[in-house]
Short mmCIF file of the C-alpha atoms (twelve columns), coordinates in Angstrom:
data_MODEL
# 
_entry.id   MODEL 
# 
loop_
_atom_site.group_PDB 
_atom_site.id 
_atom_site.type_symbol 
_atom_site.label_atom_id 
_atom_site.label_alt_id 
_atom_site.label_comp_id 
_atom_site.label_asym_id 
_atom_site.label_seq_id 
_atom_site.Cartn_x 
_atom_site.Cartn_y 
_atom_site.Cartn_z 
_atom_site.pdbx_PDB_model_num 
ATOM 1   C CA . UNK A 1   6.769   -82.229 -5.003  1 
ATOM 2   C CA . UNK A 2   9.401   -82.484 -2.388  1 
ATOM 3   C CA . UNK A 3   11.901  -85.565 -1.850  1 
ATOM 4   C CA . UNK A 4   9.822   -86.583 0.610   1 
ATOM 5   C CA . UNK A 5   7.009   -87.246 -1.328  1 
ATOM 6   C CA . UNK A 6   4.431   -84.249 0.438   1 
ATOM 7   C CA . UNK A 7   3.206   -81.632 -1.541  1 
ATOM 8   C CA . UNK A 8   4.602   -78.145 -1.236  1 
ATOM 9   C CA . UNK A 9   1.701   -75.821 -1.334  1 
ATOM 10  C CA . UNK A 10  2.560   -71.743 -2.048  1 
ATOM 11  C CA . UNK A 11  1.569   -68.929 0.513   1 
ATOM 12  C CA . UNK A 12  -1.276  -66.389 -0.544  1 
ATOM 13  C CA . UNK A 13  -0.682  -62.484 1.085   1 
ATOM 14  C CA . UNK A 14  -3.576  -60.522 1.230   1 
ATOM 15  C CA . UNK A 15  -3.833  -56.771 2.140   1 
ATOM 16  C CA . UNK A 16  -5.940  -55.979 4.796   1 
ATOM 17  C CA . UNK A 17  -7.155  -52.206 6.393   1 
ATOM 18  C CA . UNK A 18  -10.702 -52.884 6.750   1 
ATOM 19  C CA . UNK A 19  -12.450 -51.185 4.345   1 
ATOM 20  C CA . UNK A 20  -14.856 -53.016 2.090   1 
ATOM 21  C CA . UNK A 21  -12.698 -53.425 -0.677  1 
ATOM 22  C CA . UNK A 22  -9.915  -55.223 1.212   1 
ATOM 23  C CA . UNK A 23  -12.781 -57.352 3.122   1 
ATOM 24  C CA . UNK A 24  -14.019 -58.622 -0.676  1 
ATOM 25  C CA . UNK A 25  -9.745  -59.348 -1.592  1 
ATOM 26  C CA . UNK A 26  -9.912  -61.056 1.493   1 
ATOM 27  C CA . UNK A 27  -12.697 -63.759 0.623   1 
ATOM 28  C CA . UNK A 28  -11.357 -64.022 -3.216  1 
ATOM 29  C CA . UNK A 29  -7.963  -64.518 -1.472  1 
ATOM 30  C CA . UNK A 30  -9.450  -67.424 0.664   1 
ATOM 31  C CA . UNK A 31  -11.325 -68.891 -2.082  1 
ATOM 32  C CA . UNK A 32  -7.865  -69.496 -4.316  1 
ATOM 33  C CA . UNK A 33  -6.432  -70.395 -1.196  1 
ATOM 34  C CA . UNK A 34  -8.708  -73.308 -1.068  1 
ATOM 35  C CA . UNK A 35  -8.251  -74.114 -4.868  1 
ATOM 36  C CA . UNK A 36  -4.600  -74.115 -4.912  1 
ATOM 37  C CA . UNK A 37  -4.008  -75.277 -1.026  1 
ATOM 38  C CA . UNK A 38  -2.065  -72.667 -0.251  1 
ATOM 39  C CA . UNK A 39  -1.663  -71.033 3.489   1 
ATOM 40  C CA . UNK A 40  -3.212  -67.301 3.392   1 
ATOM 41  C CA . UNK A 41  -1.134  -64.494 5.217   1 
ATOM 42  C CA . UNK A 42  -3.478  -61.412 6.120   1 
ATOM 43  C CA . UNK A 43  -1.233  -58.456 6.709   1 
ATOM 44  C CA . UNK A 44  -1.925  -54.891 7.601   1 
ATOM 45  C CA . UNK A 45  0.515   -52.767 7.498   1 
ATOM 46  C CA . UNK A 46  0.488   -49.585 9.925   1 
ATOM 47  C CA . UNK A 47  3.071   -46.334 10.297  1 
ATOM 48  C CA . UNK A 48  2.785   -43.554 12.555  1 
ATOM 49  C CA . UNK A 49  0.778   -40.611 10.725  1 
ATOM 50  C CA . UNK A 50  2.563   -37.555 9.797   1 
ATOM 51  C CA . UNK A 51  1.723   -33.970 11.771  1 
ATOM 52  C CA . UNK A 52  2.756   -31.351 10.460  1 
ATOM 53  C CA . UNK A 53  2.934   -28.348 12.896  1 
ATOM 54  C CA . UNK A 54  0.534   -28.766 16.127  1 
ATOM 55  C CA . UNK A 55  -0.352  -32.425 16.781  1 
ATOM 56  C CA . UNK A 56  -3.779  -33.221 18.323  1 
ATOM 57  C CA . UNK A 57  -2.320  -35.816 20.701  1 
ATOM 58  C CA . UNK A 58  1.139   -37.355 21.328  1 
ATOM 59  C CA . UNK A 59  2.241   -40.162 19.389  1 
ATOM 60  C CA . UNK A 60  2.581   -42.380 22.411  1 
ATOM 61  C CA . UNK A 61  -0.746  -41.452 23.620  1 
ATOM 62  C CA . UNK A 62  -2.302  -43.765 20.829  1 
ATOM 63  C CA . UNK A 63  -1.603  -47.495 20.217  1 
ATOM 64  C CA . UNK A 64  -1.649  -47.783 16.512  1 
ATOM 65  C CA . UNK A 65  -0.328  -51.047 16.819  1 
ATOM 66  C CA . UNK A 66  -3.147  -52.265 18.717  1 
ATOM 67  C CA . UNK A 67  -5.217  -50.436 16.456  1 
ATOM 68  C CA . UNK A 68  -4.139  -52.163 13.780  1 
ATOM 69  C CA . UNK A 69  -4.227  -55.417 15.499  1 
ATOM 70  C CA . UNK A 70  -7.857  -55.228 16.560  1 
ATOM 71  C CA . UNK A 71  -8.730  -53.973 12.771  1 
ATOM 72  C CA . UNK A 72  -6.677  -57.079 11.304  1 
ATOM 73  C CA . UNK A 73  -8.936  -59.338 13.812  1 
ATOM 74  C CA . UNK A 74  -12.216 -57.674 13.336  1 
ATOM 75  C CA . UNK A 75  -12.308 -58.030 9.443   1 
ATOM 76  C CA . UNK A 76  -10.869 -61.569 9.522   1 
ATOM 77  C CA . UNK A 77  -13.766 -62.500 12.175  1 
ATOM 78  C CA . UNK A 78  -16.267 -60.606 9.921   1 
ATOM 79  C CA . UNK A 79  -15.133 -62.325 6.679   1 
ATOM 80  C CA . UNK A 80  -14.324 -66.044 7.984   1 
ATOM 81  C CA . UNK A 81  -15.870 -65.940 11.397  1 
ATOM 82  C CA . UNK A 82  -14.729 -67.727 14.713  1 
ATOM 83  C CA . UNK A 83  -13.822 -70.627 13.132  1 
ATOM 84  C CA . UNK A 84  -10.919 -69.496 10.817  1 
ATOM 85  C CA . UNK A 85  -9.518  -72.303 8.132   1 
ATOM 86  C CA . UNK A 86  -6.290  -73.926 9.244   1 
ATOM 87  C CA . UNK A 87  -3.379  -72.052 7.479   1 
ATOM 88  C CA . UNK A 88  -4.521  -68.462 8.668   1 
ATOM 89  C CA . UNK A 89  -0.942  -66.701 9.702   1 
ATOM 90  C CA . UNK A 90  -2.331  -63.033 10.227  1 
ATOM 91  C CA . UNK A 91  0.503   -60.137 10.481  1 
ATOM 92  C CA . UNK A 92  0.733   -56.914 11.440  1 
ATOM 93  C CA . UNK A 93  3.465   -55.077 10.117  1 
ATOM 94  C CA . UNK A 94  5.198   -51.684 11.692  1 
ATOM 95  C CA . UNK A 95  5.544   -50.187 7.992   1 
ATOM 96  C CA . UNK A 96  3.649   -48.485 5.317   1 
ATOM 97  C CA . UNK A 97  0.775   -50.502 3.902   1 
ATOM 98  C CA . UNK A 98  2.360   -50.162 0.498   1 
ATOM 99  C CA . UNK A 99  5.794   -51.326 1.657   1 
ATOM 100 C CA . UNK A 100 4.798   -53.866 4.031   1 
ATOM 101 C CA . UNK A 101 3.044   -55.565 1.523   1 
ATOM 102 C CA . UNK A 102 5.788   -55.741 -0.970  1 
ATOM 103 C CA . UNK A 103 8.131   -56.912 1.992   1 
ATOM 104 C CA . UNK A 104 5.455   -59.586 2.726   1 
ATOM 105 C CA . UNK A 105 5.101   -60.882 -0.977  1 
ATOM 106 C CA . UNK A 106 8.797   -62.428 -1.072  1 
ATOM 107 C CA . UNK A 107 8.259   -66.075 -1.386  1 
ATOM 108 C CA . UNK A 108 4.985   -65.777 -2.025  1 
ATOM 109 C CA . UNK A 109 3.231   -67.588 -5.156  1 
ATOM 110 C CA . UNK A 110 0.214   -64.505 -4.867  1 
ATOM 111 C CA . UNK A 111 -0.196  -61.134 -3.441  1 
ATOM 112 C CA . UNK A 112 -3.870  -60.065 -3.024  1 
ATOM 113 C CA . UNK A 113 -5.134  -56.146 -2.994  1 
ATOM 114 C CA . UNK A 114 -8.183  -54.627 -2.959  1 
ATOM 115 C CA . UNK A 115 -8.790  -52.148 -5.916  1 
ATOM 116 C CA . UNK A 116 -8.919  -49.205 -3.236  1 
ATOM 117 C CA . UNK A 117 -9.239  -48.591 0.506   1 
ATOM 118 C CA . UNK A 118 -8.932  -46.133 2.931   1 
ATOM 119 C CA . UNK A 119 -6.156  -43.936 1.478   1 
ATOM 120 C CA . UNK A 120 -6.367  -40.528 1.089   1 
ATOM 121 C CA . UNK A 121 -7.483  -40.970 -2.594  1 
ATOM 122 C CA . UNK A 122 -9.871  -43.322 -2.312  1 
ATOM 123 C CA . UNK A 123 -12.246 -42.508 -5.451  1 
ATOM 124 C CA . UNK A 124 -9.028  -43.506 -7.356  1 
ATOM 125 C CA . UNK A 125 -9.943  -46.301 -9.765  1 
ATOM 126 C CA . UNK A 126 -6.648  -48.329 -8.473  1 
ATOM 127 C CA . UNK A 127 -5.612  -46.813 -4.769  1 
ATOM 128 C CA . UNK A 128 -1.982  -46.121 -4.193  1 
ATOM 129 C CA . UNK A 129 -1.043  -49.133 -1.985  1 
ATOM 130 C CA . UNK A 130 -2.251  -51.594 -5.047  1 
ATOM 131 C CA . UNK A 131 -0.324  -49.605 -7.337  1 
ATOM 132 C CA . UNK A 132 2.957   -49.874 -5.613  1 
ATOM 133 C CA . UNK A 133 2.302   -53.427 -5.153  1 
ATOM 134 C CA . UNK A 134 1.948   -53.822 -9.028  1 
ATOM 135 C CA . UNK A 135 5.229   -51.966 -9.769  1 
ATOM 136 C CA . UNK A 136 7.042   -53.652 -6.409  1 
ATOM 137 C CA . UNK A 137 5.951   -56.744 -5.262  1 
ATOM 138 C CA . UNK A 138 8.325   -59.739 -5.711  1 
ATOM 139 C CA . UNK A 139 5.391   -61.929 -6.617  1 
ATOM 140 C CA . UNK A 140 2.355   -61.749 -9.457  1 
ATOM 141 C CA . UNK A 141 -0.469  -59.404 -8.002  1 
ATOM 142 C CA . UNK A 142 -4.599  -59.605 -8.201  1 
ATOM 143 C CA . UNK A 143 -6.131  -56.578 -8.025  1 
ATOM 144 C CA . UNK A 144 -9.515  -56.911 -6.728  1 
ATOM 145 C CA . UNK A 145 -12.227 -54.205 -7.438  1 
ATOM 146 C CA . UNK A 146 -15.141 -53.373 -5.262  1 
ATOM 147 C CA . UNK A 147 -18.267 -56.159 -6.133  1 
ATOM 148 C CA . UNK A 148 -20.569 -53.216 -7.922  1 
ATOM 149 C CA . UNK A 149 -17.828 -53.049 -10.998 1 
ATOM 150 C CA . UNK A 150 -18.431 -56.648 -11.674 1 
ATOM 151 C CA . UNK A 151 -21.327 -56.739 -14.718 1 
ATOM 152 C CA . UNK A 152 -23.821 -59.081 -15.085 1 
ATOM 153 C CA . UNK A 153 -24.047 -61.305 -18.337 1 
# 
């Protein structure tokens, strides 16, 4: 409680890239949200890919920014629809996933992964960018898995 009586309620970061398994974080993430009234802060992190040798295109020639942006804004409309809950903050974040996630979970009660995403290993039973987050983040982590390793009593 704060001297002024209100309740302080924590902030919830949840890692976003689109893929199904962040999309399923993403409503577990709201649903704790609304038990513990916390505010929920979507964030996808972005970087400029690595070419090695000849590059296809020239870095300026794409807008992974806006990429990112319109992927952060697609899976939030496709998981809460038009109507998002009061206490959405979405952010996109010029860094690696994996590090813009850990830089996002200070001051945070919860940081929020999916099990796997689109990463490079992504038959990995915990991806890369949730593993980092476990060893990094500045706040206790979920780790969500995909719905089909849930069992059924």
């Amino acid at each position: 409680m704060s001297e002024s009586g209100g309740e302080e309620h924590g902030r919830i970061v949840v890692g976003v890239d689109g893929s199904e398994g962040s999309k399923h974080a993403l409503r577990w993430a709201v649903r704790q949200a609304g038990f513990t009234g916390a505010t929920l802060e979507p964030v996808v992190g972005w970087e400029y890919p690595a070419f090695f040798g000849w590059a296809p295109v020239s870095p300026d020639a794409v807008d992974f920014a806006k990429i990112a942006e319109e992927t952060l804004t697609q899976t939030l409309d496709s998981v809460l629809g038009p109507d998002r809950p009061a206490g959405v903050t979405p952010r996109v974040i010029a860094e690696h996933p994996a590090t813009a996630l850990v830089a996002a979970s200070k001051g945070a009660e919860l940081l929020v992964v999916g099990s796997r995403g689109y990463g490079a290993f992504a038959d990995a039973m915990l991806g890369s960018v949730s593993t980092y987050c476990v060893h990094h983040a500045h706040c206790p982590v979920t780790v969500i898995r995909p719905a089909e390793h849930h069992h059924q009593g």
